Structure formats: structure tokens, C-alpha cells
GROMACS .gro file of C-alpha atoms in nm:
model
  299
    1MET     CA    1 -16.160  -8.583  -4.741
    2THR     CA    2 -16.012  -8.542  -4.393
    3ALA     CA    3 -15.749  -8.269  -4.375
    4VAL     CA    4 -15.396  -8.383  -4.298
    5GLN     CA    5 -15.290  -8.280  -3.948
    6ARG     CA    6 -14.941  -8.133  -3.968
    7LYS     CA    7 -14.711  -8.081  -3.672
    8ASP     CA    8 -14.457  -7.804  -3.632
    9HIS     CA    9 -14.196  -8.026  -3.467
   10LEU     CA   10 -14.064  -8.381  -3.475
   11ASP     CA   11 -14.213  -8.601  -3.203
   12THR     CA   12 -14.083  -8.935  -3.072
   13LEU     CA   13 -14.259  -9.133  -3.347
   14ALA     CA   14 -14.109  -8.919  -3.622
   15ILE     CA   15 -13.758  -8.931  -3.478
   16THR     CA   16 -13.779  -9.310  -3.435
   17LEU     CA   17 -13.897  -9.358  -3.795
   18LEU     CA   18 -13.635  -9.120  -3.932
   19VAL     CA   19 -13.349  -9.294  -3.754
   20ALA     CA   20 -13.481  -9.635  -3.863
   21CYS     CA   21 -13.510  -9.523  -4.227
   22CYS     CA   22 -13.164  -9.366  -4.232
   23ALA     CA   23 -13.013  -9.676  -4.069
   24PHE     CA   24 -13.167  -9.902  -4.331
   25TRP     CA   25 -13.071  -9.673  -4.620
   26GLY     CA   26 -12.712  -9.694  -4.498
   27PHE     CA   27 -12.742 -10.071  -4.460
   28GLN     CA   28 -12.896 -10.130  -4.803
   29GLN     CA   29 -12.570 -10.038  -4.978
   30ILE     CA   30 -12.414 -10.325  -4.781
   31LEU     CA   31 -12.698 -10.553  -4.894
   32ILE     CA   32 -12.643 -10.458  -5.259
   33LYS     CA   33 -12.270 -10.518  -5.239
   34PHE     CA   34 -12.319 -10.850  -5.059
   35ALA     CA   35 -12.573 -10.982  -5.311
   36SER     CA   36 -12.353 -10.866  -5.601
   37ARG     CA   37 -12.119 -11.153  -5.519
   38GLU     CA   38 -12.380 -11.379  -5.680
   39ILE     CA   39 -12.627 -11.158  -5.867
   40PRO     CA   40 -12.517 -10.923  -6.150
   41PRO     CA   41 -12.577 -10.564  -6.038
   42LEU     CA   42 -12.842 -10.444  -6.284
   43TRP     CA   43 -13.021 -10.780  -6.282
   44GLN     CA   44 -13.032 -10.745  -5.903
   45ALA     CA   45 -13.177 -10.394  -5.942
   46SER     CA   46 -13.432 -10.529  -6.192
   47ILE     CA   47 -13.561 -10.790  -5.949
   48ARG     CA   48 -13.577 -10.536  -5.668
   49MET     CA   49 -13.765 -10.269  -5.863
   50ALA     CA   50 -14.009 -10.513  -6.021
   51GLY     CA   51 -14.092 -10.653  -5.678
   52ALA     CA   52 -14.128 -10.309  -5.522
   53THR     CA   53 -14.353 -10.194  -5.808
   54ALA     CA   54 -14.579 -10.496  -5.752
   55LEU     CA   55 -14.595 -10.431  -5.376
   56LEU     CA   56 -14.679 -10.065  -5.431
   57TRP     CA   57 -14.951 -10.156  -5.683
   58LEU     CA   58 -15.108 -10.393  -5.430
   59TRP     CA   59 -15.087 -10.123  -5.160
   60CYS     CA   60 -15.263  -9.874  -5.388
   61GLN     CA   61 -15.533 -10.128  -5.477
   62VAL     CA   62 -15.609 -10.183  -5.109
   63ARG     CA   63 -15.611  -9.811  -5.028
   64GLY     CA   64 -15.801  -9.705  -5.338
   65VAL     CA   65 -15.523  -9.490  -5.483
   66LYS     CA   66 -15.584  -9.438  -5.856
   67LEU     CA   67 -15.256  -9.485  -6.040
   68PHE     CA   68 -15.377  -9.469  -6.401
   69GLN     CA   69 -15.620  -9.178  -6.384
   70ARG     CA   70 -15.548  -8.905  -6.641
   71ASP     CA   71 -15.421  -8.599  -6.457
   72GLY     CA   72 -15.162  -8.448  -6.693
   73SER     CA   73 -14.868  -8.592  -6.500
   74LEU     CA   74 -14.758  -8.858  -6.752
   75HIS     CA   75 -14.477  -8.669  -6.923
   76GLY     CA   76 -14.339  -8.535  -6.597
   77GLY     CA   77 -14.376  -8.878  -6.440
   78LEU     CA   78 -14.178  -9.046  -6.717
   79LEU     CA   79 -13.903  -8.786  -6.677
   80VAL     CA   80 -13.896  -8.842  -6.301
   81GLY     CA   81 -13.885  -9.217  -6.356
   82LEU     CA   82 -13.595  -9.197  -6.603
   83LEU     CA   83 -13.391  -8.977  -6.368
   84PHE     CA   84 -13.463  -9.215  -6.079
   85ALA     CA   85 -13.361  -9.510  -6.299
   86ALA     CA   86 -13.032  -9.340  -6.390
   87GLU     CA   87 -12.959  -9.286  -6.021
   88PHE     CA   88 -13.008  -9.651  -5.930
   89CYS     CA   89 -12.821  -9.788  -6.231
   90LEU     CA   90 -12.524  -9.577  -6.124
   91ILE     CA   91 -12.553  -9.691  -5.761
   92TYR     CA   92 -12.554 -10.061  -5.850
   93LEU     CA   93 -12.273 -10.026  -6.104
   94GLY     CA   94 -12.071  -9.793  -5.882
   95LEU     CA   95 -12.068 -10.041  -5.596
   96GLN     CA   96 -11.870 -10.277  -5.818
   97HIS     CA   97 -11.577 -10.031  -5.812
   98THR     CA   98 -11.584  -9.860  -5.473
   99SER     CA   99 -11.682  -9.928  -5.114
  100ALA     CA  100 -12.039  -9.893  -4.988
  101SER     CA  101 -11.935  -9.628  -4.737
  102ARG     CA  102 -11.757  -9.414  -4.997
  103LEU     CA  103 -12.038  -9.434  -5.252
  104THR     CA  104 -12.297  -9.334  -4.992
  105VAL     CA  105 -12.100  -9.022  -4.896
  106PHE     CA  106 -12.093  -8.917  -5.262
  107LEU     CA  107 -12.459  -9.012  -5.313
  108TYR     CA  108 -12.569  -8.783  -5.032
  109THR     CA  109 -12.446  -8.475  -5.213
  110SER     CA  110 -12.799  -8.478  -5.359
  111PRO     CA  111 -12.931  -8.188  -5.142
  112PHE     CA  112 -12.658  -7.963  -5.277
  113TRP     CA  113 -12.749  -8.026  -5.640
  114VAL     CA  114 -13.107  -7.933  -5.549
  115ALA     CA  115 -12.991  -7.619  -5.368
  116VAL     CA  116 -12.782  -7.505  -5.664
  117LEU     CA  117 -13.021  -7.592  -5.949
  118LEU     CA  118 -13.372  -7.545  -5.806
  119PRO     CA  119 -13.350  -7.161  -5.788
  120ARG     CA  120 -13.320  -7.160  -6.169
  121PHE     CA  121 -13.676  -7.296  -6.183
  122VAL     CA  122 -13.819  -7.163  -5.855
  123PRO     CA  123 -13.670  -6.817  -5.783
  124ALA     CA  124 -13.814  -6.819  -5.431
  125GLU     CA  125 -13.568  -7.099  -5.348
  126SER     CA  126 -13.261  -6.881  -5.402
  127LEU     CA  127 -12.968  -6.955  -5.173
  128ARG     CA  128 -12.877  -6.752  -4.867
  129ARG     CA  129 -12.523  -6.688  -4.744
  130THR     CA  130 -12.536  -6.969  -4.487
  131GLN     CA  131 -12.645  -7.216  -4.753
  132TRP     CA  132 -12.360  -7.112  -4.984
  133ILE     CA  133 -12.117  -7.173  -4.697
  134GLY     CA  134 -12.269  -7.519  -4.651
  135LEU     CA  135 -12.224  -7.595  -5.021
  136VAL     CA  136 -11.860  -7.488  -5.016
  137ILE     CA  137 -11.786  -7.699  -4.708
  138ALA     CA  138 -11.961  -8.007  -4.849
  139PHE     CA  139 -11.805  -8.000  -5.194
  140SER     CA  140 -11.461  -7.927  -5.049
  141ALA     CA  141 -11.501  -8.237  -4.836
  142VAL     CA  142 -11.613  -8.439  -5.139
  143GLY     CA  143 -11.306  -8.316  -5.327
  144ILE     CA  144 -11.082  -8.442  -5.045
  145ALA     CA  145 -11.247  -8.784  -5.054
  146PHE     CA  146 -11.240  -8.805  -5.433
  147SER     CA  147 -10.868  -8.724  -5.446
  148GLU     CA  148 -10.801  -9.026  -5.226
  149ALA     CA  149 -10.909  -9.254  -5.512
  150PHE     CA  150 -10.604  -9.137  -5.710
  151THR     CA  151 -10.350  -9.147  -5.427
  152HIS     CA  152 -10.426  -9.414  -5.167
  153SER     CA  153 -10.694  -9.624  -5.335
  154SER     CA  154 -10.750  -9.972  -5.189
  155MET     CA  155 -10.951 -10.086  -5.496
  156PRO     CA  156 -10.849 -10.076  -5.865
  157GLY     CA  157 -11.055  -9.818  -6.052
  158GLN     CA  158 -11.204  -9.682  -5.730
  159TRP     CA  159 -11.236  -9.337  -5.884
  160LYS     CA  160 -11.490  -9.481  -6.132
  161GLY     CA  161 -11.717  -9.595  -5.849
  162ASP     CA  162 -11.672  -9.264  -5.668
  163ALA     CA  163 -11.764  -9.075  -5.986
  164MET     CA  164 -12.072  -9.294  -6.034
  165GLY     CA  165 -12.176  -9.223  -5.674
  166LEU     CA  166 -12.139  -8.849  -5.733
  167ALA     CA  167 -12.336  -8.875  -6.058
  168ALA     CA  168 -12.606  -9.078  -5.879
  169GLY     CA  169 -12.635  -8.798  -5.624
  170MET     CA  170 -12.677  -8.550  -5.908
  171PHE     CA  171 -12.953  -8.760  -6.067
  172TRP     CA  172 -13.123  -8.791  -5.727
  173GLY     CA  173 -13.118  -8.414  -5.702
  174LEU     CA  174 -13.253  -8.379  -6.056
  175THR     CA  175 -13.532  -8.624  -5.967
  176THR     CA  176 -13.630  -8.401  -5.675
  177ILE     CA  177 -13.626  -8.093  -5.898
  178ALA     CA  178 -13.837  -8.268  -6.164
  179ILE     CA  179 -14.094  -8.365  -5.902
  180ARG     CA  180 -14.108  -8.007  -5.774
  181THR     CA  181 -14.138  -7.843  -6.117
  182THR     CA  182 -14.375  -8.074  -6.308
  183LYS     CA  183 -14.732  -8.200  -6.269
  184VAL     CA  184 -14.595  -8.481  -6.055
  185ALA     CA  185 -14.596  -8.231  -5.768
  186THR     CA  186 -14.977  -8.238  -5.773
  187VAL     CA  187 -15.033  -8.616  -5.762
  188GLN     CA  188 -15.053  -8.841  -5.459
  189ALA     CA  189 -14.722  -8.954  -5.315
  190GLU     CA  190 -14.793  -9.317  -5.405
  191LYS     CA  191 -14.838  -9.228  -5.772
  192SER     CA  192 -14.515  -9.029  -5.773
  193LEU     CA  193 -14.331  -9.328  -5.628
  194PHE     CA  194 -14.504  -9.559  -5.879
  195TYR     CA  195 -14.363  -9.355  -6.167
  196GLN     CA  196 -14.015  -9.388  -6.019
  197LEU     CA  197 -14.027  -9.758  -5.941
  198GLY     CA  198 -14.221  -9.858  -6.253
  199VAL     CA  199 -13.995  -9.684  -6.504
  200THR     CA  200 -13.686  -9.816  -6.325
  201ALA     CA  201 -13.830 -10.169  -6.338
  202VAL     CA  202 -13.836 -10.131  -6.718
  203VAL     CA  203 -13.502  -9.953  -6.765
  204CYS     CA  204 -13.287 -10.180  -6.545
  205PRO     CA  205 -13.355 -10.506  -6.736
  206LEU     CA  206 -13.282 -10.329  -7.065
  207MET     CA  207 -12.954 -10.195  -6.927
  208SER     CA  208 -12.874 -10.540  -6.786
  209LEU     CA  209 -12.923 -10.699  -7.128
  210ALA     CA  210 -12.717 -10.426  -7.295
  211LEU     CA  211 -12.427 -10.501  -7.060
  212GLY     CA  212 -12.454 -10.873  -7.126
  213GLU     CA  213 -12.540 -10.976  -6.770
  214THR     CA  214 -12.642 -11.338  -6.713
  215TRP     CA  215 -12.996 -11.381  -6.580
  216SER     CA  216 -13.080 -11.654  -6.334
  217PHE     CA  217 -13.292 -11.725  -6.026
  218ASP     CA  218 -13.061 -11.989  -5.884
  219TYR     CA  219 -12.906 -11.800  -5.594
  220SER     CA  220 -12.839 -11.874  -5.229
  221ALA     CA  221 -13.091 -11.803  -4.955
  222LEU     CA  222 -12.865 -11.524  -4.824
  223ALA     CA  223 -12.858 -11.352  -5.164
  224TRP     CA  224 -13.237 -11.377  -5.196
  225GLY     CA  225 -13.273 -11.250  -4.839
  226SER     CA  226 -13.068 -10.946  -4.933
  227VAL     CA  227 -13.283 -10.876  -5.237
  228PHE     CA  228 -13.602 -10.925  -5.034
  229LEU     CA  229 -13.492 -10.667  -4.775
  230GLN     CA  230 -13.392 -10.423  -5.049
  231THR     CA  231 -13.734 -10.468  -5.208
  232ALA     CA  232 -13.982 -10.489  -4.920
  233VAL     CA  233 -13.809 -10.259  -4.672
  234GLY     CA  234 -13.589 -10.035  -4.886
  235ALA     CA  235 -13.781  -9.960  -5.204
  236PHE     CA  236 -14.132 -10.002  -5.058
  237ALA     CA  237 -14.184  -9.961  -4.682
  238SER     CA  238 -13.914  -9.703  -4.604
  239TYR     CA  239 -14.012  -9.480  -4.899
  240LEU     CA  240 -14.378  -9.491  -4.798
  241ALA     CA  241 -14.283  -9.409  -4.439
  242TRP     CA  242 -14.077  -9.113  -4.560
  243MET     CA  243 -14.365  -8.982  -4.773
  244TRP     CA  244 -14.608  -9.021  -4.483
  245MET     CA  245 -14.375  -8.817  -4.263
  246LEU     CA  246 -14.343  -8.546  -4.529
  247ARG     CA  247 -14.720  -8.502  -4.510
  248HIS     CA  248 -14.722  -8.467  -4.131
  249TYR     CA  249 -14.390  -8.311  -4.022
  250PRO     CA  250 -14.166  -8.019  -4.129
  251ALA     CA  251 -13.954  -8.122  -4.429
  252THR     CA  252 -13.664  -7.898  -4.328
  253GLN     CA  253 -13.635  -8.062  -3.987
  254MET     CA  254 -13.655  -8.406  -4.146
  255SER     CA  255 -13.382  -8.329  -4.399
  256THR     CA  256 -13.123  -8.268  -4.127
  257PHE     CA  257 -13.151  -8.636  -4.035
  258THR     CA  258 -13.031  -8.749  -4.378
  259PHE     CA  259 -12.667  -8.701  -4.273
  260LEU     CA  260 -12.714  -9.011  -4.054
  261THR     CA  261 -12.735  -9.235  -4.362
  262PRO     CA  262 -12.370  -9.194  -4.472
  263LEU     CA  263 -12.269  -9.238  -4.107
  264PHE     CA  264 -12.458  -9.567  -4.082
  265ALA     CA  265 -12.314  -9.679  -4.418
  266LEU     CA  266 -11.963  -9.601  -4.294
  267VAL     CA  267 -12.011  -9.799  -3.973
  268PHE     CA  268 -12.180 -10.095  -4.145
  269GLY     CA  269 -11.918 -10.101  -4.421
  270VAL     CA  270 -11.628 -10.110  -4.177
  271VAL     CA  271 -11.788 -10.360  -3.937
  272LEU     CA  272 -11.964 -10.596  -4.180
  273LEU     CA  273 -11.754 -10.576  -4.496
  274GLY     CA  274 -11.417 -10.482  -4.351
  275GLU     CA  275 -11.398 -10.167  -4.566
  276PRO     CA  276 -11.104  -9.933  -4.492
  277LEU     CA  277 -11.165  -9.638  -4.261
  278THR     CA  278 -10.949  -9.343  -4.365
  279LEU     CA  279 -10.909  -8.992  -4.230
  280GLN     CA  280 -11.007  -8.844  -4.567
  281LEU     CA  281 -11.334  -9.039  -4.574
  282VAL     CA  282 -11.418  -8.935  -4.217
  283LEU     CA  283 -11.345  -8.570  -4.305
  284ALA     CA  284 -11.566  -8.602  -4.611
  285LEU     CA  285 -11.848  -8.747  -4.400
  286VAL     CA  286 -11.822  -8.466  -4.147
  287GLY     CA  287 -11.812  -8.205  -4.424
  288VAL     CA  288 -12.114  -8.343  -4.605
  289ALA     CA  289 -12.310  -8.369  -4.278
  290ALA     CA  290 -12.223  -8.010  -4.183
  291GLY     CA  291 -12.318  -7.894  -4.532
  292ILE     CA  292 -12.658  -8.067  -4.516
  293VAL     CA  293 -12.733  -7.898  -4.184
  294LEU     CA  294 -12.636  -7.552  -4.317
  295VAL     CA  295 -12.819  -7.590  -4.649
  296SER     CA  296 -13.133  -7.709  -4.465
  297ARG     CA  297 -13.143  -7.414  -4.227
  298LYS     CA  298 -13.414  -7.152  -4.261
  299GLY     CA  299 -13.338  -6.782  -4.231
   0.00000   0.00000   0.00000
């Protein structure tokens, strides 16, 4: 097997891919909210995850990636999949109560949950002073944004959506920790993603039925276009691109780019959906971005 050639810096290709991924991840919250006008949220998630699972299976068949080989990762993989499913159920439900830009800011508290909880399982990952400062800044900013839901909310029950976004960020962080601390850490990236997409493709329809959502396939071309982009670009291509970059470029340098996603979501939400732009939300975005940079720093 040819050894993977790793680089110690981000080149033009990596930066281009990172910006493109972050832009789409910010845009996909807009796609979800747009399609939710016609498609019930968890039914929409079910279609997306089933389609992405099928695409990933075809990709693995072509590339010879063995998805069902016994390697001791099943229990860890199911745990990872359930945590991933919880994250996406909360995202789709949360967007029914709050704006796409607000939810994305709360969702991207994920690195801070990892920073706080991972040292309990991997002592070598203990936090340094700079990282603690980053955590304090970020969660203070989140507190400012969350308080707005109780004082100057533009949507009824906005605090519910904000809370779901924050919980989704926590489950995203727990998914990362589960991958790092179980046998899933030893499998190929495609198999790790297959666990996440496959389990979610099972959980979402069950949750949809439990909530009494109406299932149909009779939607407009725009709604189907939204779901197609979420599936083919969001849940399949962009995740594979991210995993490819993790194998070739420094993860810490890549992580600093994640703050662009809430920024893109904020811009897209204001421009495309007419979502309100408030000082508190901007301060929260700046605080979360600064926190991500500080938590991601080495030394």
C-alpha cells in the first residue's frame, strides 16, 4: 500500500477546498430551511441520509473499500452513528424554531465540547491556558446570543431552536470523541462515515414516524433540488473531501477554517432568507470564531 504523503502546510488546493466546503456547510442550513416549507424536517433528513448512504456504498464498491469486514468496530460504530443521528435530528427540528444563521453559530460550539470532554478520555489532550481563554470567550458569546431569544426574539419559541442547535453541537462533539476513543479510529474514513450515515438513515425515519410526519414524494422541483444538493454535495462529496484533506494536511490548521461556516450561514441567511442581523448575533459569531482559533492553537 502506498504511504500517504502528508504536507506540513495548507497549499492552494487545500485552502480552495476548505473555503468551498465551509461555504456549502453554511449554505446547507438555508437549503434545509427552504425545503422544510414543503417537506417535513425529519422526513427530509431521512431522504437525504438514505441517498447519501447509497452514494457512499457505490463509492466504496468502486474503490474496493470493505464496509462489512469484521474488525471489532461495530459497537463503536453504532455509538458513533447514534450520536451523529441525534445531531442531525436536532438540526432539522431546530431550524423549525430559529433562523439558519443562529442555529449554525450554536452548532459550531462543537470544538469546545471536544476540548472540554476529550481530556477525560485522552489525558494528553488536556487544555492549556490559551485554550481555556478561548472556551470562556466562545461560551460567553453564546450566552449573549442565547439571551436574545428571551428578550428581542423575532420568532416565537426561538429559544427552543437555539437550544437544539447548542445540543446538536454537543452531540457533534460527542461524535468526534467517540470516533477518537473507540475502534472506529482504526477503520478507513469511508467506513467511519458509513456508520454515521447508515445509522442516521435508519433513525430519522423512525423519529419521523414517531412525530407523525406525513410522507410523500410529491414535491416541487426546487424542493427536490434542495434535497439533492444536501445529499450529493453536503452529506457525500464535502465529507469525503474533508476526510481526504485530514489524511494529507495538518488537522489543526484545517480546524481554524471552520469559523467560516457560521459566517457564510449568517450572510446567506440575511441575503437569501431575509433573516434579522442583530448586534448580539454578530458578537456571538466573532466570539465563537475567536474561540475556535484559540482552542485550535498549538503550544
